[in-house]
PDB file of C-alpha atoms in Angstrom:
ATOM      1  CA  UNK A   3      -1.095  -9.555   6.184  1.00 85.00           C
ATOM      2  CA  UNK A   4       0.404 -10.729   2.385  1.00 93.00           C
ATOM      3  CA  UNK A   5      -1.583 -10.823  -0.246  1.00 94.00           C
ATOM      4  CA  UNK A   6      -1.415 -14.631  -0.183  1.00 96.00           C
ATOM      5  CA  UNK A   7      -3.477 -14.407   3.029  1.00 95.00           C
ATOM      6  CA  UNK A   8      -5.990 -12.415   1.771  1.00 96.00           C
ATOM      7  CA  UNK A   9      -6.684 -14.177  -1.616  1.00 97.00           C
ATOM      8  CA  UNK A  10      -7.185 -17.377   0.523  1.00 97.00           C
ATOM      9  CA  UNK A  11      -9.205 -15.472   2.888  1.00 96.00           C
ATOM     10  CA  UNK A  12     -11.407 -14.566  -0.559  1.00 96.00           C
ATOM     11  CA  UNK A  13     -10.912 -18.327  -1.434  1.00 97.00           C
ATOM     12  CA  UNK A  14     -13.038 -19.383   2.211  1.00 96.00           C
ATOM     13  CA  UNK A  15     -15.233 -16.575   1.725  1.00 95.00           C
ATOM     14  CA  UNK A  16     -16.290 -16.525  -2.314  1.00 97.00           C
ATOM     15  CA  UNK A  17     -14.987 -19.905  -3.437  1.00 96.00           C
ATOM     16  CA  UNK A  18     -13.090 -20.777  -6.261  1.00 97.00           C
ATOM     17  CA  UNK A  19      -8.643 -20.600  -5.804  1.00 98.00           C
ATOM     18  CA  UNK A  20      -6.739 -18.507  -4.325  1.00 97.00           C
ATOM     19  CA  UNK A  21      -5.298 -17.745  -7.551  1.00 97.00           C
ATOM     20  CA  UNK A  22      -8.882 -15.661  -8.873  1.00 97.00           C
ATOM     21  CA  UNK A  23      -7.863 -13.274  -6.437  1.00 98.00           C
ATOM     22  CA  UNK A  24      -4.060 -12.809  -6.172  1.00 98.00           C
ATOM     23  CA  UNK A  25      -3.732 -10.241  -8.604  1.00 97.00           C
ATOM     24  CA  UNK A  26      -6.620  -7.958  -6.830  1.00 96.00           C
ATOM     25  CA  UNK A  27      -4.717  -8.178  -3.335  1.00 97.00           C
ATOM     26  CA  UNK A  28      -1.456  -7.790  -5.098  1.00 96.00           C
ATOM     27  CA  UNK A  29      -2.910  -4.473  -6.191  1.00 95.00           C
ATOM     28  CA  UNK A  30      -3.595  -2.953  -3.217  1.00 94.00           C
ATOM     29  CA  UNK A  31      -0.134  -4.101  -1.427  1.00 94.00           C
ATOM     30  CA  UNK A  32       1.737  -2.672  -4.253  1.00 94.00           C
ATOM     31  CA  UNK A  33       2.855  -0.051  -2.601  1.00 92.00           C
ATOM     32  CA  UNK A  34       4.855  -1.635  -0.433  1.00 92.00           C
ATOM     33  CA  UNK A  35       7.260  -1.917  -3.193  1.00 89.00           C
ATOM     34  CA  UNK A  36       8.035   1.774  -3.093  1.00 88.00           C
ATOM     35  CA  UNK A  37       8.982   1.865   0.646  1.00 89.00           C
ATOM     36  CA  UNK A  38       8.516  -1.325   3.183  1.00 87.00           C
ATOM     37  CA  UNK A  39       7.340   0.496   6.293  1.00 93.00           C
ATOM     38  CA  UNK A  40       3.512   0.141   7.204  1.00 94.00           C
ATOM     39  CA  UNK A  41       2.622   3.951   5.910  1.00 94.00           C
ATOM     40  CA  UNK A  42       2.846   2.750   2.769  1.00 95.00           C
ATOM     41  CA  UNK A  43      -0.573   1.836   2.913  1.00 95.00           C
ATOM     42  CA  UNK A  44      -1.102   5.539   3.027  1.00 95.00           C
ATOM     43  CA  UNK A  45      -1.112   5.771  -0.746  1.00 96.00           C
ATOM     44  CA  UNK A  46      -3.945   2.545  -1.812  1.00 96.00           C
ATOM     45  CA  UNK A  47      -5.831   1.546   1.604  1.00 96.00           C
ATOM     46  CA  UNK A  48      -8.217   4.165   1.242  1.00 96.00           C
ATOM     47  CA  UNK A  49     -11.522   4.100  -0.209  1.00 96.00           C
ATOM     48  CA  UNK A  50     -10.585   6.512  -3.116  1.00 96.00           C
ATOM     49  CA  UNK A  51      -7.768   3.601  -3.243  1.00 96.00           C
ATOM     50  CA  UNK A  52     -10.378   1.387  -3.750  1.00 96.00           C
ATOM     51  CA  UNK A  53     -12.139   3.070  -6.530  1.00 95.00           C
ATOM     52  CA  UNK A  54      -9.037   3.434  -8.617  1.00 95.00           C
ATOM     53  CA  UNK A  55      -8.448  -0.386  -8.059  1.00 95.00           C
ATOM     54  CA  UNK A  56     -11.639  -0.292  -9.541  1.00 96.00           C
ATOM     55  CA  UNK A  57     -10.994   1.895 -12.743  1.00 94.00           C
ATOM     56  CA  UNK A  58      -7.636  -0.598 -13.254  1.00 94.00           C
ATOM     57  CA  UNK A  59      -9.528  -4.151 -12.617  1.00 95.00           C
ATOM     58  CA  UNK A  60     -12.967  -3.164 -13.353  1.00 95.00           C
ATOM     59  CA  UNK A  61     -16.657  -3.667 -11.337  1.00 97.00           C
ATOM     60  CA  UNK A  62     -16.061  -7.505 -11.384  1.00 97.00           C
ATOM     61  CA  UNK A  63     -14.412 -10.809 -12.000  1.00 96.00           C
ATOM     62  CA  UNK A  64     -15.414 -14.173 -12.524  1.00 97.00           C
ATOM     63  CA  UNK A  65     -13.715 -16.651 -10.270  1.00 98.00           C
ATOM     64  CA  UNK A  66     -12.845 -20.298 -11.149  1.00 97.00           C
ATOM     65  CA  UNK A  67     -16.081 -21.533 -10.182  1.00 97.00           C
ATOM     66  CA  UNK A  68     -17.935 -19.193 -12.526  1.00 97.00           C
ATOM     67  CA  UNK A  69     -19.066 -16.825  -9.700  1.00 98.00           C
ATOM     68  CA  UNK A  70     -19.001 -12.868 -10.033  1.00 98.00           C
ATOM     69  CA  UNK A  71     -17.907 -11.352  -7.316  1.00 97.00           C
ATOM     70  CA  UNK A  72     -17.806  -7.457  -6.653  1.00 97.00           C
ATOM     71  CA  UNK A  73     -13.354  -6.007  -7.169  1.00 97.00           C
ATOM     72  CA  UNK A  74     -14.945  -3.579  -4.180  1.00 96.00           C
ATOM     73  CA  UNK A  75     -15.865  -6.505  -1.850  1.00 95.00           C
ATOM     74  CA  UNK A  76     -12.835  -7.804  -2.184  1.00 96.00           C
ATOM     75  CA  UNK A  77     -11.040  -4.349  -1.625  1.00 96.00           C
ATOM     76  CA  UNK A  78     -13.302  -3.705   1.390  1.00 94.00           C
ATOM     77  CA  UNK A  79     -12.238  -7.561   3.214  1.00 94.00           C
ATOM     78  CA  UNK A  80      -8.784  -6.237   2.911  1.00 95.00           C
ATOM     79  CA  UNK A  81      -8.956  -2.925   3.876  1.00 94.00           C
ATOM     80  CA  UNK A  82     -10.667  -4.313   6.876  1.00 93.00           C
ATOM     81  CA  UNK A  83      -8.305  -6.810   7.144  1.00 93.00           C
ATOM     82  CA  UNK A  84      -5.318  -4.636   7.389  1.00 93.00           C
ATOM     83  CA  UNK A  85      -6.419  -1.646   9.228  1.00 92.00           C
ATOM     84  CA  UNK A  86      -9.973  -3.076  10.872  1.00 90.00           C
ATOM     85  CA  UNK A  87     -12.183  -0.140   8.762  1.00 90.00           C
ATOM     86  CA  UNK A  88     -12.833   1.600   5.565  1.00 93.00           C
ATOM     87  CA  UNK A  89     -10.874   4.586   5.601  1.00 95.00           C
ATOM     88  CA  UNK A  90     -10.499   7.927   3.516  1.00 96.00           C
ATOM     89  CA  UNK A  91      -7.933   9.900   2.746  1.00 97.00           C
ATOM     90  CA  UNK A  92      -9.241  12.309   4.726  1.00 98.00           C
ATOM     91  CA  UNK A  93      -8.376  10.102   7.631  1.00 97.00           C
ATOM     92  CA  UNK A  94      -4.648   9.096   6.386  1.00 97.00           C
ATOM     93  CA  UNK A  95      -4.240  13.390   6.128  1.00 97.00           C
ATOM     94  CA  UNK A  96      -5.345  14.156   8.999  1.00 97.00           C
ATOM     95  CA  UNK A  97      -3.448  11.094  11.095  1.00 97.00           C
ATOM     96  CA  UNK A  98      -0.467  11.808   9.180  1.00 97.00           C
ATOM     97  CA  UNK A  99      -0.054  15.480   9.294  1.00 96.00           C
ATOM     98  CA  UNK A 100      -1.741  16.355  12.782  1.00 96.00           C
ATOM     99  CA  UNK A 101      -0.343  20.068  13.285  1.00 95.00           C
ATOM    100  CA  UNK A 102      -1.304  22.898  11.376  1.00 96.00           C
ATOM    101  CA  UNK A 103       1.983  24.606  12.693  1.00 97.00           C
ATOM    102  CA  UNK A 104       3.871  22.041  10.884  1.00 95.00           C
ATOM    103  CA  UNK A 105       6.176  23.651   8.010  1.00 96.00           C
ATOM    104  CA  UNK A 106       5.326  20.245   6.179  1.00 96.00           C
ATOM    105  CA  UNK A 107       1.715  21.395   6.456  1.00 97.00           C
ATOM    106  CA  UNK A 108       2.307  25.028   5.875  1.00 97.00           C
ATOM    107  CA  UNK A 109       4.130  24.062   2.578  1.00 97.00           C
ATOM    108  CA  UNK A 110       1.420  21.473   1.477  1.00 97.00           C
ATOM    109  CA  UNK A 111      -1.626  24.053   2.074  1.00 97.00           C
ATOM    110  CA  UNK A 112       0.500  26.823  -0.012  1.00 97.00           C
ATOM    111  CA  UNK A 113       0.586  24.028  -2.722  1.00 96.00           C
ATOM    112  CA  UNK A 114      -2.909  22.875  -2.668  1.00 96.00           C
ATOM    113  CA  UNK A 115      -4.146  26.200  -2.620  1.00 96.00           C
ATOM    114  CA  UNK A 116      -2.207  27.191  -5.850  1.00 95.00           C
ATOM    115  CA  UNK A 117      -3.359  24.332  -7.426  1.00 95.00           C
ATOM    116  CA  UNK A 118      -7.060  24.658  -6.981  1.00 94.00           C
ATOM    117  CA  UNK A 119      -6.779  28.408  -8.253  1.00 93.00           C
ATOM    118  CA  UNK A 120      -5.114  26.681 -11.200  1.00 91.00           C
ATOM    119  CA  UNK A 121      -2.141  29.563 -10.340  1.00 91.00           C
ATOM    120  CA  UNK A 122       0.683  27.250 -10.260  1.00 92.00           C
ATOM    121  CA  UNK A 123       3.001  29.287 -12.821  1.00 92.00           C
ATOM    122  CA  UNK A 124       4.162  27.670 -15.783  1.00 92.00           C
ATOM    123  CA  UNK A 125       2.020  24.766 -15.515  1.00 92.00           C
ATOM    124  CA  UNK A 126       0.204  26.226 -18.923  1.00 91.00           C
ATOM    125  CA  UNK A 127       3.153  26.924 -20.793  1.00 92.00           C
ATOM    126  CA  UNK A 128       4.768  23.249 -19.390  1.00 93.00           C
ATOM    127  CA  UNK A 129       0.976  21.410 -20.690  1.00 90.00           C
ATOM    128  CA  UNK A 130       1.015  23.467 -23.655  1.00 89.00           C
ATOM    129  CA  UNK A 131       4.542  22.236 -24.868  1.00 90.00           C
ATOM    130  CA  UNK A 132       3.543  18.008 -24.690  1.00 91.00           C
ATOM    131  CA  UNK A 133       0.830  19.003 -27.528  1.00 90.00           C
ATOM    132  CA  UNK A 134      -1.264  17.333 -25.877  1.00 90.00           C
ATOM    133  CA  UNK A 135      -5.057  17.300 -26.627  1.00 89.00           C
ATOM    134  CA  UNK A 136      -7.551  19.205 -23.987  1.00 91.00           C
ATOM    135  CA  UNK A 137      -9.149  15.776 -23.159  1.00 93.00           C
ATOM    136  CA  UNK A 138      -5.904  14.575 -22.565  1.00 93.00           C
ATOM    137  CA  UNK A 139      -4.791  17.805 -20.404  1.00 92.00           C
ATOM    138  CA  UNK A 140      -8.138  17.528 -18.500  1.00 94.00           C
ATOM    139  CA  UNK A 141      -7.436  13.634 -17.939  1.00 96.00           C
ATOM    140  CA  UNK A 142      -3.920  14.864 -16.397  1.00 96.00           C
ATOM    141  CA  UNK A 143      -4.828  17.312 -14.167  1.00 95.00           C
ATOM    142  CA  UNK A 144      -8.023  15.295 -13.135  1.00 95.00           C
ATOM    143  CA  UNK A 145      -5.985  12.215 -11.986  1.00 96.00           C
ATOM    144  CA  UNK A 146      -4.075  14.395  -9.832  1.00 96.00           C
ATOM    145  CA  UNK A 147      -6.847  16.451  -7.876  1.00 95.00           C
ATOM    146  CA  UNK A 148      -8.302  13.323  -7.247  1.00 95.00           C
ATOM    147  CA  UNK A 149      -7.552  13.179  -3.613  1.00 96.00           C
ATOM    148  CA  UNK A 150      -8.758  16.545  -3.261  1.00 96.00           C
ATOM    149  CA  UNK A 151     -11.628  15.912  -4.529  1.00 95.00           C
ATOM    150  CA  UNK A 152     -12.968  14.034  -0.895  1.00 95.00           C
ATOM    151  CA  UNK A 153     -10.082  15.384   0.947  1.00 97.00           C
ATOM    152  CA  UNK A 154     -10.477  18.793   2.774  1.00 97.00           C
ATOM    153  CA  UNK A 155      -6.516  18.062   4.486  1.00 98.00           C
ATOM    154  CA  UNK A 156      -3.746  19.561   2.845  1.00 97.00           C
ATOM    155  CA  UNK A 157      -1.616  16.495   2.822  1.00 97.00           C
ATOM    156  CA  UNK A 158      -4.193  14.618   0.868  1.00 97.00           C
ATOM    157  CA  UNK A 159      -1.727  15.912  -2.069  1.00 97.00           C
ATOM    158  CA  UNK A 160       0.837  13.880  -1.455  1.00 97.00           C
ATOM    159  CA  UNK A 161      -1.431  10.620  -1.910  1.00 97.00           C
ATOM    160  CA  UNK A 162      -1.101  11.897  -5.930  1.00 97.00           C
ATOM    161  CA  UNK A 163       1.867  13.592  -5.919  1.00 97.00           C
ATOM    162  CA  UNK A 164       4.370  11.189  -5.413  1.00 97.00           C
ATOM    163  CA  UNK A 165       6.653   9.065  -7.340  1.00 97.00           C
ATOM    164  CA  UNK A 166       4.573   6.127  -6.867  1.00 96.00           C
ATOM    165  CA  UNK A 167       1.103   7.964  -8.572  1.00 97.00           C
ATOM    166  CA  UNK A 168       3.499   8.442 -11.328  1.00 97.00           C
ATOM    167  CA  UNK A 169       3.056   4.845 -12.222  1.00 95.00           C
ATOM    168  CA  UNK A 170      -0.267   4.312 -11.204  1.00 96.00           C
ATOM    169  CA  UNK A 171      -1.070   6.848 -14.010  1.00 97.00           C
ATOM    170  CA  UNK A 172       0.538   4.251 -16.237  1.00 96.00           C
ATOM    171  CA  UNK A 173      -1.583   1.648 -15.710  1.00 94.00           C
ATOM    172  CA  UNK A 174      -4.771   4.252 -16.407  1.00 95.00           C
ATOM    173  CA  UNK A 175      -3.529   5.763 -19.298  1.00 96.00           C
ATOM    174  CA  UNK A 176      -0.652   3.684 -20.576  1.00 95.00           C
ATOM    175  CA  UNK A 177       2.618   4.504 -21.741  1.00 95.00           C
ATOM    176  CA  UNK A 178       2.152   7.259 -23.693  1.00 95.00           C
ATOM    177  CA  UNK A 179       0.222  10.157 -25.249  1.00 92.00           C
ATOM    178  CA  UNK A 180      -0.431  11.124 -28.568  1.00 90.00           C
ATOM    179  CA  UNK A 181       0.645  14.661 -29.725  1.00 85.00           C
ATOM    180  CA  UNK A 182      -1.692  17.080 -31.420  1.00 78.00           C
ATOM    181  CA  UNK A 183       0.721  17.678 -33.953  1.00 72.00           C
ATOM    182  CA  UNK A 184      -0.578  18.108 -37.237  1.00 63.00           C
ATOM    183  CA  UNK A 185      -0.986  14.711 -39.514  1.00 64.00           C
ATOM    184  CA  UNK A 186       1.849  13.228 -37.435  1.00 73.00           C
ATOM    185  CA  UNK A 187       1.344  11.012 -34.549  1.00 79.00           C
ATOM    186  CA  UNK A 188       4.043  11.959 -31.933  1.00 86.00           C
ATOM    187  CA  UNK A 189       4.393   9.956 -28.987  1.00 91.00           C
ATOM    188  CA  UNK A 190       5.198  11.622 -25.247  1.00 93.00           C
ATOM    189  CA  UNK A 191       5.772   9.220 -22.207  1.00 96.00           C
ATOM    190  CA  UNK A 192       2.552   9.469 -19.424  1.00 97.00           C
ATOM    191  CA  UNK A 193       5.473   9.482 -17.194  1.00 96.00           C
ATOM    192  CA  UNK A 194       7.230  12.325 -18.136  1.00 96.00           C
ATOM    193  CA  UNK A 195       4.155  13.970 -18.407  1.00 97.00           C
ATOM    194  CA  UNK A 196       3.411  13.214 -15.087  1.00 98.00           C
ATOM    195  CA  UNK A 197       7.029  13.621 -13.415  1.00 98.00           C
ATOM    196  CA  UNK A 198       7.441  16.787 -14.978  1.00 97.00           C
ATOM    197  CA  UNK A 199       3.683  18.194 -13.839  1.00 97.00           C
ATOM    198  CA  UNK A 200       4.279  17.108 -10.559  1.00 98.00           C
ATOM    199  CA  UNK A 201       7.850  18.401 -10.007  1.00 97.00           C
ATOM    200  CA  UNK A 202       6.593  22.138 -11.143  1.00 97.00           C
ATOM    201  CA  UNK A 203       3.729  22.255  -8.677  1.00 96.00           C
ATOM    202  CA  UNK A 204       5.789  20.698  -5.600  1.00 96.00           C
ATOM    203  CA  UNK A 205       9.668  21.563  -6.475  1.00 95.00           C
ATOM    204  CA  UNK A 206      10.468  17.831  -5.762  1.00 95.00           C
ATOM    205  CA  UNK A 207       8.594  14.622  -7.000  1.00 97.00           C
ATOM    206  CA  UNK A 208       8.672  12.843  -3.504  1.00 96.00           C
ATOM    207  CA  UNK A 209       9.149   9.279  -3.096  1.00 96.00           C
ATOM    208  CA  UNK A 210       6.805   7.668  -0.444  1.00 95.00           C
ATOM    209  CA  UNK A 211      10.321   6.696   1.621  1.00 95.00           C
ATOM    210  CA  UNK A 212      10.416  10.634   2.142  1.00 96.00           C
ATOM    211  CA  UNK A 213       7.048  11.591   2.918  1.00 96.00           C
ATOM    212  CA  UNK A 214       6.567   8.143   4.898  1.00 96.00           C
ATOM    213  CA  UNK A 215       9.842  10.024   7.169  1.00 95.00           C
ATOM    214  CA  UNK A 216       8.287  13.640   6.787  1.00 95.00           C
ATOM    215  CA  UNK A 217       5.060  12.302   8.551  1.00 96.00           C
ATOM    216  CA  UNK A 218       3.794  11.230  11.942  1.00 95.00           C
ATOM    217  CA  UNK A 219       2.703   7.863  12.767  1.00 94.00           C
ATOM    218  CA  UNK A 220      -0.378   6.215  14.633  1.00 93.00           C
ATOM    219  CA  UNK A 221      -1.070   2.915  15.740  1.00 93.00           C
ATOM    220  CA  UNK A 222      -3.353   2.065  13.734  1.00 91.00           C
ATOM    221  CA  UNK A 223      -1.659   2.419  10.823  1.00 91.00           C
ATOM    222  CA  UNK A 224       0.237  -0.471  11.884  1.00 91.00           C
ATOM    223  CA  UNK A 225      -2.994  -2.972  11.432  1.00 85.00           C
ATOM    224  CA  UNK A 226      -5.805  -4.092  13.491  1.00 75.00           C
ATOM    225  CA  UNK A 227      -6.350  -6.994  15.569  1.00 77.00           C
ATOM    226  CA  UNK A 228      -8.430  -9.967  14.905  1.00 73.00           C
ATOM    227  CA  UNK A 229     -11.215  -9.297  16.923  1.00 74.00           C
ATOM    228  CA  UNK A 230     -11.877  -5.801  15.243  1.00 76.00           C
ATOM    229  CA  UNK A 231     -11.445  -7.766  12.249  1.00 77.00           C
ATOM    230  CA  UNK A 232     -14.102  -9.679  13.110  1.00 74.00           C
ATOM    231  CA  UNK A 233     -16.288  -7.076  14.528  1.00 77.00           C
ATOM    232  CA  UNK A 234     -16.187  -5.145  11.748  1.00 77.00           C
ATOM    233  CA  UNK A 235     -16.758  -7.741   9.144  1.00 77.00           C
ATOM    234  CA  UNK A 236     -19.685  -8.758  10.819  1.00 75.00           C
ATOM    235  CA  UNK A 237     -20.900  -5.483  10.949  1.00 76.00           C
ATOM    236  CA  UNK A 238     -20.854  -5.206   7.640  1.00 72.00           C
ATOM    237  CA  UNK A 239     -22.342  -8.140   6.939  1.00 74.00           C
ATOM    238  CA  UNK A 240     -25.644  -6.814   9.190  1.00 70.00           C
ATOM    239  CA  UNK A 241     -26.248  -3.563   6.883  1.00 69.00           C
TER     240      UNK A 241
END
């Protein structure tokens, strides 16, 4: 489904135009940009997704007939409307990388397990270097264990280290950082920042193309059926 289709679904559903809620939808299909293949949902249909989408758009907006609706309603209809349920990433991890005898999943758990020590070497020494402040180092690292935060999988990793996170983190934190350096105010790019960071810990900063081809598929990851749809919107509806 476009993200047409689901802002006019919100439209029926909420009132108001289409229009309140393009940019919401737009959101979570923006990942689609980085790689046109139905994994890309991987990386934003997610509850976690949904909760950044939240930190970016904020709790609510007001639509053109003055209403405030919920961002996470509006998350939730699509989620279910693309995949029939509310998943995790947890569920994505597990789906995508099924085999522990993988080398993919090998190499992942190696990572994660470095980076949860806080033993990835030279990650100190590359932090260090941007001058950046310790909020701004804790803000760094924090947007990137995100995942791992709800995610016990190995392969939850790649949902925040990838080339597409890298602008995500943009839209958090903006453009740039501010150097601790002195009376001067020295800019460094987020992105390089975050390019850099992520290229240490995984030798590579994958693009979802490559991990989308480095991954196993299900069926439902291609999208649900009406009827679940239904169901599970009506479900919902009942709690």
């Amino acid at each position: 489904m476009k993200p047409l289709q689901h802002a006019q679904i919100s439209q029926k559903t909420y009132g108001g135009k289409w229009q309140d809620y393009i940019e919401i939808h737009c959101f979570l299909d923006s990942s689609k940009a980085a790689c046109a293949h139905f994994k890309h949902r991987f990386l934003l249909h997610h509850r976690e997704g949904i909760e950044l989408g939240v930190r970016i758009f904020g709790e609510t907006l007001i639509n053109s007939e003055n209403k405030t609706i919920e961002t996470r309603r509006l998350w939730t209809d699509h989620l279910i409307e693309d995949v029939g349920r509310i998943l995790s990433v947890e569920d994505w991890a597990r789906d995508l990388l099924p085999n522990k005898n993988d080398s993919f999943y090998k190499f992942l758990a190696k990572k994660r397990a470095s980076i949860e020590a806080d033993q990835v070497s030279g990650e100190s020494e590359l932090l260090s270097a941007f001058n950046l402040s310790e909020t701004n180092r804790a803000a760094v690292k924090k947007f990137l264990r995100s995942p791992l935060e709800t995610a016990e999988h190995p392969a939850a990793l790649l949902v925040s280290h990838n080339s597409f996170a890298v602008f995500l983190a943009e839209r958090i934190f903006g453009c740039a950082f501010v150097k601790e350096n002195g009376s001067q105010k020295q800019l460094v790019a987020v992105r390089e920042i975050f390019e850099r960071l992520i290229f240490l810990r995984m030798k590579a900063v994958y693009s979802p193309a490559e991990i989308i081809a480095r991954t196993s598929s299900q069926e439902w990851m291609r999208g649900a059926d009406a009827t679940t749809i239904l169901a599970e919107k009506k479900r919902l509806a009942n709690h």
